[in-house]
Structures are given as C-alpha cells and as structure tokens.
CSV table of C-alpha atoms in Angstrom, one decimal:
chain,number,residue,atom,x,y,z
A,1,MET,CA,-23.1,61.9,66.5
A,2,LYS,CA,-26.0,61.4,69.4
A,3,ASN,CA,-23.3,59.4,71.3
A,4,PHE,CA,-20.6,62.4,71.1
A,5,PHE,CA,-23.1,64.9,72.8
A,6,PHE,CA,-24.4,62.2,75.0
A,7,LEU,CA,-20.8,61.3,76.6
A,8,GLU,CA,-19.2,64.5,76.0
A,9,GLY,CA,-21.7,67.2,76.5
A,10,GLY,CA,-20.3,68.2,80.0
A,11,TYR,CA,-17.0,68.6,79.2
A,12,LEU,CA,-18.4,70.8,76.1
A,13,ILE,CA,-19.7,73.2,78.4
A,14,LEU,CA,-16.6,72.9,80.6
A,15,ALA,CA,-15.0,73.6,77.6
A,16,ALA,CA,-16.8,76.6,76.1
A,17,ILE,CA,-16.4,78.6,80.0
A,18,VAL,CA,-12.8,77.7,79.7
A,19,LEU,CA,-13.0,79.6,76.3
A,20,LEU,CA,-14.9,82.4,78.1
A,21,ILE,CA,-12.4,82.7,80.6
A,22,THR,CA,-9.7,83.1,78.1
A,23,LEU,CA,-11.1,85.5,76.2
A,24,PHE,CA,-11.8,87.6,79.5
A,25,VAL,CA,-8.3,87.3,80.9
A,26,GLY,CA,-6.7,87.9,77.3
A,27,THR,CA,-8.6,91.3,76.7
A,28,ARG,CA,-7.9,92.5,80.0
A,29,PRO,CA,-5.6,95.8,79.6
A,30,PHE,CA,-2.2,94.5,81.2
A,31,MET,CA,-2.0,91.7,78.6
A,32,SER,CA,-0.3,92.2,75.2
A,33,LYS,CA,-1.9,93.2,72.0
A,34,GLY,CA,-3.3,89.8,69.9
A,35,ALA,CA,-3.2,87.8,73.3
A,36,ALA,CA,-7.2,87.0,73.2
A,37,LYS,CA,-6.4,85.3,69.6
A,38,ARG,CA,-3.4,83.5,70.5
A,39,GLY,CA,-4.9,82.0,74.1
A,40,LEU,CA,-7.9,81.2,72.2
A,41,MET,CA,-6.4,79.2,69.3
A,42,TRP,CA,-4.0,77.1,72.1
A,43,VAL,CA,-6.7,76.4,75.0
A,44,SER,CA,-9.0,75.8,71.8
A,45,LEU,CA,-6.5,73.0,70.4
A,46,VAL,CA,-5.9,71.4,73.5
A,47,ILE,CA,-9.2,70.9,74.6
A,48,ALA,CA,-10.6,70.0,71.2
A,49,ILE,CA,-7.4,67.0,71.4
A,50,MET,CA,-8.5,66.0,74.8
A,51,ILE,CA,-12.5,66.1,73.9
A,52,GLY,CA,-11.6,63.8,71.1
A,53,GLY,CA,-9.1,61.7,72.6
A,54,HIS,CA,-11.8,61.2,75.3
A,55,TYR,CA,-14.5,60.2,72.6
A,56,THR,CA,-12.2,57.9,71.1
A,57,VAL,CA,-11.2,55.9,74.1
A,58,THR,CA,-14.6,55.6,75.3
A,59,MET,CA,-16.1,54.5,71.8
A,60,ASN,CA,-12.9,51.9,71.8
A,61,ARG,CA,-14.0,50.7,75.3
A,62,MET,CA,-17.9,50.8,74.6
A,63,ALA,CA,-16.8,48.6,71.2
A,64,GLU,CA,-14.5,46.1,73.2
A,65,VAL,CA,-17.0,45.4,75.9
A,66,LYS,CA,-20.0,44.8,73.1
A,67,ILE,CA,-17.8,42.0,71.5
A,68,ALA,CA,-16.8,40.7,75.1
A,69,PHE,CA,-20.5,40.6,75.9
A,70,GLU,CA,-21.0,38.7,72.8
A,71,LYS,CA,-18.6,36.2,73.4
A,72,ASP,CA,-20.3,35.6,77.0
A,73,GLN,CA,-17.6,36.8,78.8
A,74,THR,CA,-18.3,38.8,82.0
A,75,ILE,CA,-18.7,42.4,82.2
A,76,ILE,CA,-18.4,44.7,85.3
A,77,CYS,CA,-21.0,47.9,85.2
A,78,GLU,CA,-20.9,50.6,87.5
A,79,SER,CA,-24.0,50.7,89.8
A,80,ARG,CA,-25.6,54.0,90.3
A,81,MET,CA,-28.6,52.4,92.1
A,82,VAL,CA,-27.5,51.7,95.4
A,83,ARG,CA,-23.9,52.3,95.9
A,84,LYS,CA,-23.5,51.4,99.5
A,85,VAL,CA,-24.4,47.8,99.3
A,86,ALA,CA,-23.6,46.7,95.4
A,87,PRO,CA,-21.4,49.4,93.6
A,88,TYR,CA,-20.8,47.6,90.7
A,89,VAL,CA,-23.2,44.9,88.7
A,90,LEU,CA,-22.0,41.6,86.9
A,91,ILE,CA,-23.4,41.1,83.2
A,92,GLN,CA,-23.1,38.0,81.1
A,93,LYS,CA,-25.9,37.3,78.3
A,94,SER,CA,-25.9,33.3,79.4
A,95,ARG,CA,-27.1,35.2,82.6
A,96,GLY,CA,-30.6,36.8,80.6
A,97,TRP,CA,-28.7,40.1,79.9
A,98,VAL,CA,-30.2,41.9,76.8
A,99,LEU,CA,-27.9,44.7,74.7
A,100,GLU,CA,-30.5,47.0,73.0
A,101,ASP,CA,-28.4,49.4,71.2
A,102,ASP,CA,-25.5,50.7,73.6
A,103,ASN,CA,-27.6,50.0,77.4
A,104,PHE,CA,-27.5,46.2,79.0
A,105,VAL,CA,-31.0,45.3,79.8
A,106,SER,CA,-32.6,42.7,82.5
A,107,ALA,CA,-35.9,41.9,83.8
A,108,ASP,CA,-34.0,41.8,87.5
A,109,TYR,CA,-32.8,45.6,86.8
A,110,VAL,CA,-35.2,48.1,86.7
A,111,ARG,CA,-32.8,50.5,85.1
A,112,PRO,CA,-30.5,49.9,81.8
A,113,PHE,CA,-26.9,49.8,82.6
A,114,PHE,CA,-25.0,52.1,79.5
A,115,ALA,CA,-22.4,50.6,78.0
A,116,ALA,CA,-19.5,53.4,78.3
A,117,ARG,CA,-19.4,53.0,81.7
A,118,CYS,CA,-18.5,49.1,81.9
A,119,ILE,CA,-15.4,47.0,81.7
A,120,VAL,CA,-14.8,43.6,80.4
A,121,GLU,CA,-13.6,41.6,83.3
C-alpha cells in the first residue's frame, strides 16, 4: 500500500482537484437537477480506472525489471542527477549494483534509482 501512495500520490491530488471542479460546475444554477451527483459518479469512475490502470502497469513493469536484474540483464534507468550529459544509467548486477527494496544502489552513485523509473533493455 505504501507503493500505491508513493507512485500515485500526485495523481490522487489531481483527481481530488478534478472532483472539486466537477462538484463546483455541477452545482451551478444552469446545470440540471442531479447533475452534480451524476458528474461526480462518472468522473470518479473514470479517474479510478485510470489511476488503477497506471498503478497496475507500473507494478508489472517493476516486477519485470526486478526479474531481469536477477538474470543479470541490462536495466535502463533515468538519471535525474545530470540530464544533459547522462540522461540514463545502465544498471546490471554484474557491474556491482544491488537491489534494496525497490531501489537500485551502487557505490559509484550518490543516490539510488527507483525501479519504477526503469525499463529492461
């Protein structure tokens, strides 16, 4: 559950803002009676499906990356340290990388790389 809030926290905040906007528009005098209730229901459904789908896809990709790492395949992770020189980092178990929880860690790098921001080469 910790991963859900960590990965989808920004989207949950945006969803709350969209729901507030839907509620505001749905309660205006020019809207039909019950528009707020119907609007909130449909917008909530769409947002829940989209956030749930994103979470599922991200968790599946993370599992795929972890399995590939254990098989010593090359993993490509985005580097947020120096974007202009090295926009990505190649990670491989045989190069001294270690997987701690969901983070790839190496003695050569100051910060860890989160598995959700990586793909298998």
